[in-house]
PDB file of C-alpha atoms and ligand atoms in Angstrom:
ATOM      1  CA  MET A   1       0.000   0.000   0.000  1.00  0.00           C
ATOM      2  CA  GLN A   2       1.241   3.490  -0.895  1.00  0.00           C
ATOM      3  CA  LYS A   3       0.430   6.477   1.267  1.00  0.00           C
ATOM      4  CA  VAL A   4      -1.926   8.985  -0.338  1.00  0.00           C
ATOM      5  CA  GLU A   5      -1.810  12.542   1.001  1.00  0.00           C
ATOM      6  CA  PRO A   6      -5.069  13.344   2.840  1.00  0.00           C
ATOM      7  CA  ASN A   7      -5.702  16.333   0.574  1.00  0.00           C
ATOM      8  CA  GLN A   8      -5.761  13.916  -2.388  1.00  0.00           C
ATOM      9  CA  ALA A   9      -7.769  11.209  -0.620  1.00  0.00           C
ATOM     10  CA  VAL A  10     -11.253  12.162  -1.849  1.00  0.00           C
ATOM     11  CA  ARG A  11      -9.986  11.286  -5.322  1.00  0.00           C
ATOM     12  CA  LEU A  12      -9.926   7.662  -4.148  1.00  0.00           C
ATOM     13  CA  LEU A  13     -13.737   7.675  -4.018  1.00  0.00           C
ATOM     14  CA  TYR A  14     -14.189   6.688  -7.624  1.00  0.00           C
ATOM     15  CA  PRO A  15     -15.740   5.977 -10.056  1.00  0.00           C
ATOM     16  CA  ARG A  16     -18.803   8.180  -9.704  1.00  0.00           C
ATOM     17  CA  LEU A  17     -21.778   8.833 -11.958  1.00  0.00           C
ATOM     18  CA  THR A  18     -21.341  11.612 -14.471  1.00  0.00           C
ATOM     19  CA  VAL A  19     -24.419  13.825 -14.662  1.00  0.00           C
ATOM     20  CA  LEU A  20     -25.433  17.014 -16.405  1.00  0.00           C
ATOM     21  CA  VAL A  21     -27.284  19.361 -14.067  1.00  0.00           C
ATOM     22  CA  THR A  22     -29.756  21.596 -15.877  1.00  0.00           C
ATOM     23  CA  THR A  23     -31.207  24.732 -14.301  1.00  0.00           C
ATOM     24  CA  VAL A  24     -32.952  27.926 -15.321  1.00  0.00           C
ATOM     25  CA  ASN A  25     -32.793  31.471 -13.974  1.00  0.00           C
ATOM     26  CA  PRO A  26     -35.888  33.551 -13.124  1.00  0.00           C
ATOM     27  CA  ALA A  27     -35.671  35.192 -16.583  1.00  0.00           C
ATOM     28  CA  GLY A  28     -36.044  31.765 -18.189  1.00  0.00           C
ATOM     29  CA  GLU A  29     -32.428  31.399 -19.364  1.00  0.00           C
ATOM     30  CA  ALA A  30     -31.275  27.795 -19.103  1.00  0.00           C
ATOM     31  CA  ASN A  31     -27.892  26.528 -17.959  1.00  0.00           C
ATOM     32  CA  ALA A  32     -26.211  23.123 -17.885  1.00  0.00           C
ATOM     33  CA  ALA A  33     -22.995  21.884 -16.273  1.00  0.00           C
ATOM     34  CA  PRO A  34     -21.429  18.451 -15.669  1.00  0.00           C
ATOM     35  CA  TYR A  35     -21.056  17.109 -12.127  1.00  0.00           C
ATOM     36  CA  SER A  36     -19.903  13.839 -10.584  1.00  0.00           C
ATOM     37  CA  TRP A  37     -20.083  14.432  -6.849  1.00  0.00           C
ATOM     38  CA  ILE A  38     -23.573  13.003  -6.586  1.00  0.00           C
ATOM     39  CA  ALA A  39     -25.229  10.327  -4.464  1.00  0.00           C
ATOM     40  CA  PRO A  40     -28.587   9.351  -2.992  1.00  0.00           C
ATOM     41  CA  VAL A  41     -29.395  10.459   0.579  1.00  0.00           C
ATOM     42  CA  SER A  42     -32.961   9.199   1.173  1.00  0.00           C
ATOM     43  CA  PHE A  43     -35.433   6.644  -0.236  1.00  0.00           C
ATOM     44  CA  VAL A  44     -38.520   8.209   1.408  1.00  0.00           C
ATOM     45  CA  PRO A  45     -38.790  10.974   0.472  1.00  0.00           C
ATOM     46  CA  PRO A  46     -36.412  10.343  -2.432  1.00  0.00           C
ATOM     47  CA  MET A  47     -33.473  12.712  -2.132  1.00  0.00           C
ATOM     48  CA  LEU A  48     -30.019  13.140  -3.605  1.00  0.00           C
ATOM     49  CA  TYR A  49     -27.113  15.471  -3.085  1.00  0.00           C
ATOM     50  CA  LEU A  50     -24.653  17.222  -5.323  1.00  0.00           C
ATOM     51  CA  GLY A  51     -21.273  18.485  -4.127  1.00  0.00           C
ATOM     52  CA  ILE A  52     -20.761  21.854  -5.814  1.00  0.00           C
ATOM     53  CA  GLN A  53     -17.748  24.158  -5.455  1.00  0.00           C
ATOM     54  CA  ARG A  54     -18.256  26.799  -2.825  1.00  0.00           C
ATOM     55  CA  ARG A  55     -18.382  29.719  -5.204  1.00  0.00           C
ATOM     56  CA  GLU A  56     -21.381  31.062  -7.016  1.00  0.00           C
ATOM     57  CA  THR A  57     -21.405  28.782 -10.043  1.00  0.00           C
ATOM     58  CA  LEU A  58     -24.245  29.501 -12.429  1.00  0.00           C
ATOM     59  CA  THR A  59     -25.756  26.194 -11.332  1.00  0.00           C
ATOM     60  CA  VAL A  60     -25.875  27.186  -7.641  1.00  0.00           C
ATOM     61  CA  LYS A  61     -27.042  30.723  -8.474  1.00  0.00           C
ATOM     62  CA  ASN A  62     -29.960  29.339 -10.473  1.00  0.00           C
ATOM     63  CA  ILE A  63     -30.798  26.692  -7.867  1.00  0.00           C
ATOM     64  CA  ARG A  64     -30.833  29.318  -5.085  1.00  0.00           C
ATOM     65  CA  ARG A  65     -33.209  31.521  -7.068  1.00  0.00           C
ATOM     66  CA  THR A  66     -35.591  28.990  -8.597  1.00  0.00           C
ATOM     67  CA  LYS A  67     -35.220  26.154  -6.031  1.00  0.00           C
ATOM     68  CA  GLU A  68     -35.206  23.537  -8.776  1.00  0.00           C
ATOM     69  CA  PHE A  69     -32.765  21.511 -10.841  1.00  0.00           C
ATOM     70  CA  VAL A  70     -32.662  18.444 -13.052  1.00  0.00           C
ATOM     71  CA  VAL A  71     -30.073  15.656 -12.902  1.00  0.00           C
ATOM     72  CA  ASN A  72     -29.504  14.086 -16.330  1.00  0.00           C
ATOM     73  CA  VAL A  73     -27.410  10.909 -16.193  1.00  0.00           C
ATOM     74  CA  VAL A  74     -24.760  10.965 -18.929  1.00  0.00           C
ATOM     75  CA  THR A  75     -24.360   8.047 -21.335  1.00  0.00           C
ATOM     76  CA  LYS A  76     -21.604   7.443 -23.869  1.00  0.00           C
ATOM     77  CA  ASP A  77     -23.603   8.638 -26.902  1.00  0.00           C
ATOM     78  CA  TRP A  78     -23.736  12.259 -25.678  1.00  0.00           C
ATOM     79  CA  ALA A  79     -20.888  12.410 -23.134  1.00  0.00           C
ATOM     80  CA  ASP A  80     -18.760  14.779 -25.232  1.00  0.00           C
ATOM     81  CA  LYS A  81     -21.645  17.267 -25.414  1.00  0.00           C
ATOM     82  CA  ALA A  82     -22.294  17.037 -21.666  1.00  0.00           C
ATOM     83  CA  ILE A  83     -18.623  17.579 -20.809  1.00  0.00           C
ATOM     84  CA  ALA A  84     -18.490  20.579 -23.160  1.00  0.00           C
ATOM     85  CA  CYS A  85     -20.944  22.318 -20.806  1.00  0.00           C
ATOM     86  CA  GLU A  86     -18.134  22.768 -18.293  1.00  0.00           C
ATOM     87  CA  ALA A  87     -16.764  25.649 -20.384  1.00  0.00           C
ATOM     88  CA  LYS A  88     -17.090  29.099 -18.890  1.00  0.00           C
ATOM     89  CA  ILE A  89     -18.076  30.739 -22.162  1.00  0.00           C
ATOM     90  CA  PRO A  90     -21.203  32.567 -23.328  1.00  0.00           C
ATOM     91  CA  ASP A  91     -23.849  30.348 -24.942  1.00  0.00           C
ATOM     92  CA  LYS A  92     -22.033  27.189 -23.814  1.00  0.00           C
ATOM     93  CA  VAL A  93     -25.204  25.105 -23.825  1.00  0.00           C
ATOM     94  CA  GLU A  94     -26.142  26.016 -27.419  1.00  0.00           C
ATOM     95  CA  LYS A  95     -22.515  25.494 -28.489  1.00  0.00           C
ATOM     96  CA  SER A  96     -22.355  22.065 -26.802  1.00  0.00           C
ATOM     97  CA  GLY A  97     -25.003  20.688 -29.164  1.00  0.00           C
ATOM     98  CA  ILE A  98     -27.277  19.556 -26.333  1.00  0.00           C
ATOM     99  CA  THR A  99     -31.009  19.844 -26.912  1.00  0.00           C
ATOM    100  CA  LEU A 100     -33.024  21.025 -23.933  1.00  0.00           C
ATOM    101  CA  ARG A 101     -36.667  20.035 -23.559  1.00  0.00           C
ATOM    102  CA  GLU A 102     -39.392  20.901 -21.076  1.00  0.00           C
ATOM    103  CA  SER A 103     -39.418  18.935 -17.845  1.00  0.00           C
ATOM    104  CA  ARG A 104     -42.643  17.492 -16.424  1.00  0.00           C
ATOM    105  CA  LYS A 105     -42.765  18.921 -12.887  1.00  0.00           C
ATOM    106  CA  VAL A 106     -40.124  21.659 -12.711  1.00  0.00           C
ATOM    107  CA  LYS A 107     -39.325  24.762 -14.771  1.00  0.00           C
ATOM    108  CA  ALA A 108     -35.679  23.767 -15.157  1.00  0.00           C
ATOM    109  CA  PRO A 109     -35.296  21.994 -18.518  1.00  0.00           C
ATOM    110  CA  SER A 110     -34.112  18.418 -19.093  1.00  0.00           C
ATOM    111  CA  ALA A 111     -31.604  17.184 -21.675  1.00  0.00           C
ATOM    112  CA  LEU A 112     -33.401  15.450 -24.553  1.00  0.00           C
ATOM    113  CA  GLU A 113     -30.372  13.149 -24.915  1.00  0.00           C
ATOM    114  CA  ALA A 114     -30.576  11.808 -21.342  1.00  0.00           C
ATOM    115  CA  LYS A 115     -31.875   8.273 -20.714  1.00  0.00           C
ATOM    116  CA  ILE A 116     -32.263   8.836 -16.970  1.00  0.00           C
ATOM    117  CA  VAL A 117     -33.748  12.135 -15.788  1.00  0.00           C
ATOM    118  CA  LEU A 118     -34.378  13.145 -12.176  1.00  0.00           C
ATOM    119  CA  GLU A 119     -36.371  16.336 -11.649  1.00  0.00           C
ATOM    120  CA  CYS A 120     -35.622  17.853  -8.245  1.00  0.00           C
ATOM    121  CA  THR A 121     -36.761  20.610  -5.930  1.00  0.00           C
ATOM    122  CA  LEU A 122     -34.240  22.149  -3.559  1.00  0.00           C
ATOM    123  CA  LYS A 123     -34.365  20.979   0.064  1.00  0.00           C
ATOM    124  CA  ASP A 124     -31.168  22.483   1.425  1.00  0.00           C
ATOM    125  CA  ILE A 125     -27.810  23.991   0.602  1.00  0.00           C
ATOM    126  CA  ILE A 126     -25.421  23.031   3.370  1.00  0.00           C
ATOM    127  CA  GLU A 127     -22.037  24.608   4.093  1.00  0.00           C
ATOM    128  CA  THR A 128     -19.996  22.247   6.246  1.00  0.00           C
ATOM    129  CA  GLY A 129     -17.219  23.973   8.206  1.00  0.00           C
ATOM    130  CA  GLN A 130     -14.411  25.012   5.892  1.00  0.00           C
ATOM    131  CA  ALA A 131     -15.430  22.444   3.234  1.00  0.00           C
ATOM    132  CA  ASP A 132     -14.777  23.859  -0.234  1.00  0.00           C
ATOM    133  CA  HIS A 133     -17.993  22.398  -1.683  1.00  0.00           C
ATOM    134  CA  PHE A 134     -21.672  23.057  -0.899  1.00  0.00           C
ATOM    135  CA  LEU A 135     -23.935  20.087  -0.313  1.00  0.00           C
ATOM    136  CA  VAL A 136     -26.947  20.780  -2.496  1.00  0.00           C
ATOM    137  CA  ILE A 137     -29.781  18.478  -1.456  1.00  0.00           C
ATOM    138  CA  GLY A 138     -32.761  17.943  -3.712  1.00  0.00           C
ATOM    139  CA  GLU A 139     -35.965  15.966  -3.491  1.00  0.00           C
ATOM    140  CA  ILE A 140     -36.774  13.977  -6.620  1.00  0.00           C
ATOM    141  CA  VAL A 141     -40.290  14.989  -7.668  1.00  0.00           C
ATOM    142  CA  HIS A 142     -40.338  13.236 -11.044  1.00  0.00           C
ATOM    143  CA  ALA A 143     -38.082  10.623 -12.649  1.00  0.00           C
ATOM    144  CA  GLU A 144     -37.864   8.989 -16.063  1.00  0.00           C
ATOM    145  CA  LYS A 145     -35.779   6.195 -17.539  1.00  0.00           C
ATOM    146  CA  ASP A 146     -35.439   4.907 -21.095  1.00  0.00           C
ATOM    147  CA  GLU A 147     -35.706   1.179 -20.416  1.00  0.00           C
ATOM    148  CA  SER A 148     -33.724   0.385 -23.568  1.00  0.00           C
ATOM    149  CA  MET A 149     -30.635   1.895 -21.954  1.00  0.00           C
ATOM    150  CA  GLN A 150     -27.843  -0.571 -21.238  1.00  0.00           C
ATOM    151  CA  ASP A 151     -25.952  -0.208 -17.933  1.00  0.00           C
ATOM    152  CA  SER A 152     -22.724  -0.387 -19.928  1.00  0.00           C
ATOM    153  CA  GLU A 153     -23.555   2.993 -21.555  1.00  0.00           C
ATOM    154  CA  ILE A 154     -23.396   4.921 -18.288  1.00  0.00           C
ATOM    155  CA  VAL A 155     -20.321   7.156 -18.133  1.00  0.00           C
ATOM    156  CA  LEU A 156     -18.462   7.034 -14.820  1.00  0.00           C
ATOM    157  CA  HIS A 157     -16.000   9.726 -13.788  1.00  0.00           C
ATOM    158  CA  ASN A 158     -12.626   9.028 -12.231  1.00  0.00           C
ATOM    159  CA  THR A 159     -10.888  12.393 -12.016  1.00  0.00           C
ATOM    160  CA  GLY A 160      -9.851  15.097 -14.458  1.00  0.00           C
ATOM    161  CA  SER A 161     -10.323  13.834 -18.023  1.00  0.00           C
ATOM    162  CA  SER A 162     -10.458  10.180 -16.986  1.00  0.00           C
ATOM    163  CA  PHE A 163     -13.750   8.303 -17.355  1.00  0.00           C
ATOM    164  CA  PHE A 164     -14.902   4.671 -17.373  1.00  0.00           C
ATOM    165  CA  LEU A 165     -17.714   2.613 -18.823  1.00  0.00           C
ATOM    166  CA  PRO A 166     -19.085  -0.096 -16.494  1.00  0.00           C
ATOM    167  CA  GLY A 167     -17.629  -3.490 -17.366  1.00  0.00           C
ATOM    168  CA  GLU A 168     -18.651  -6.818 -15.882  1.00  0.00           C
ATOM    169  CA  LYS A 169     -21.852  -7.392 -13.925  1.00  0.00           C
ATOM    170  CA  LEU A 170     -21.408  -9.060 -10.556  1.00  0.00           C
ATOM    171  CA  GLU A 171     -24.121 -10.752  -8.475  1.00  0.00           C
ATOM    172  CA  LEU A 172     -23.184 -11.213  -4.813  1.00  0.00           C
ATOM    173  CA  GLU A 173     -25.375 -12.938  -2.271  1.00  0.00           C
ATOM    174  CA  ARG A 174     -26.405 -10.613   0.547  1.00  0.00           C
ATOM    175  CA  ARG A 175     -27.202 -11.974   4.004  1.00  0.00           C
ATOM    176  CA  LYS A 176     -29.698  -9.569   5.522  1.00  0.00           C
TER     177      LYS A 176
HETATM  178  C1  FMN B   1     -16.968  15.222 -15.545  1.00  0.00           C
HETATM  179  C2  FMN B   1     -17.004  16.470 -14.702  1.00  0.00           C
HETATM  180  C3  FMN B   1     -17.440  16.372 -13.395  1.00  0.00           C
HETATM  181  C4  FMN B   1     -17.486  17.507 -12.591  1.00  0.00           C
HETATM  182  N1  FMN B   1     -17.938  17.369 -11.319  1.00  0.00           N
HETATM  183  C5  FMN B   1     -18.034  18.455 -10.536  1.00  0.00           C
HETATM  184  C6  FMN B   1     -18.563  18.312  -9.218  1.00  0.00           C
HETATM  185  O1  FMN B   1     -18.982  17.255  -8.794  1.00  0.00           O
HETATM  186  N2  FMN B   1     -18.638  19.445  -8.461  1.00  0.00           N
HETATM  187  C7  FMN B   1     -18.234  20.663  -8.938  1.00  0.00           C
HETATM  188  O2  FMN B   1     -18.338  21.637  -8.198  1.00  0.00           O
HETATM  189  N3  FMN B   1     -17.752  20.819 -10.199  1.00  0.00           N
HETATM  190  C8  FMN B   1     -17.656  19.749 -10.999  1.00  0.00           C
HETATM  191  N4  FMN B   1     -17.200  19.892 -12.284  1.00  0.00           N
HETATM  192  C9  FMN B   1     -16.842  21.242 -12.766  1.00  0.00           C
HETATM  193  C10 FMN B   1     -18.072  22.065 -13.205  1.00  0.00           C
HETATM  194  O3  FMN B   1     -18.690  21.453 -14.317  1.00  0.00           O
HETATM  195  C11 FMN B   1     -17.583  23.493 -13.595  1.00  0.00           C
HETATM  196  O4  FMN B   1     -17.222  24.211 -12.421  1.00  0.00           O
HETATM  197  C12 FMN B   1     -18.598  24.286 -14.405  1.00  0.00           C
HETATM  198  O5  FMN B   1     -17.925  25.352 -15.046  1.00  0.00           O
HETATM  199  C13 FMN B   1     -19.748  24.852 -13.590  1.00  0.00           C
HETATM  200  O6  FMN B   1     -20.593  25.501 -14.479  1.00  0.00           O
HETATM  201  P1  FMN B   1     -21.742  26.505 -14.050  1.00  0.00           P
HETATM  202  O7  FMN B   1     -21.096  27.802 -13.601  1.00  0.00           O
HETATM  203  O8  FMN B   1     -22.545  26.681 -15.311  1.00  0.00           O
HETATM  204  O9  FMN B   1     -22.519  25.850 -12.949  1.00  0.00           O
HETATM  205  C14 FMN B   1     -17.107  18.778 -13.105  1.00  0.00           C
HETATM  206  C15 FMN B   1     -16.676  18.865 -14.430  1.00  0.00           C
HETATM  207  C16 FMN B   1     -16.623  17.715 -15.220  1.00  0.00           C
HETATM  208  C17 FMN B   1     -16.168  17.816 -16.650  1.00  0.00           C
END
């Protein structure tokens, strides 16, 4: 075993889902940005969290104002477009080639390309001590899945520009 410096240790929590978070501002202007610090936090009510840098990203600004966001799970067929939405440039969403569509329950749009879509309302934005990320907690108010999606299409994030596709399936017996 090699020692990993504590300030690099969170990088060992990989792979993680890659998602595109779509939001809208009160003027109706949409935004999208890729995220991979995401996990479930509750079955009932269904809730998830995002870890978002503790600065006013457009995503957090929009979520604070409209109290809604949509998590679009990224698959291989549109991963390049989703990742392009990281750019801090004007009209990045249009330039990425992503098509936004209306969501069912929230004003924030969804990505037409996404095969798993989770529409969320904001429950909390938590600042933990000196942590450099906000915990943005959302309740899932509507969800959709394209049942033709294969698990092997889901893009997992390692770190930086390194991604994975899920490989082998493994069934393990659980003793509850
Ligand atoms: C694959 C990928 C995963 C990312 N995951 C996160 C994350 O979990 N948290 C975060 O704060 N930023 C993450 N980023 C960086 C944001 O996408 C970046 O800060 C973006 O410019 C924010 O855009 P916005 O200002 O439109 O919200 C990630 C970027 C990529 C490409």
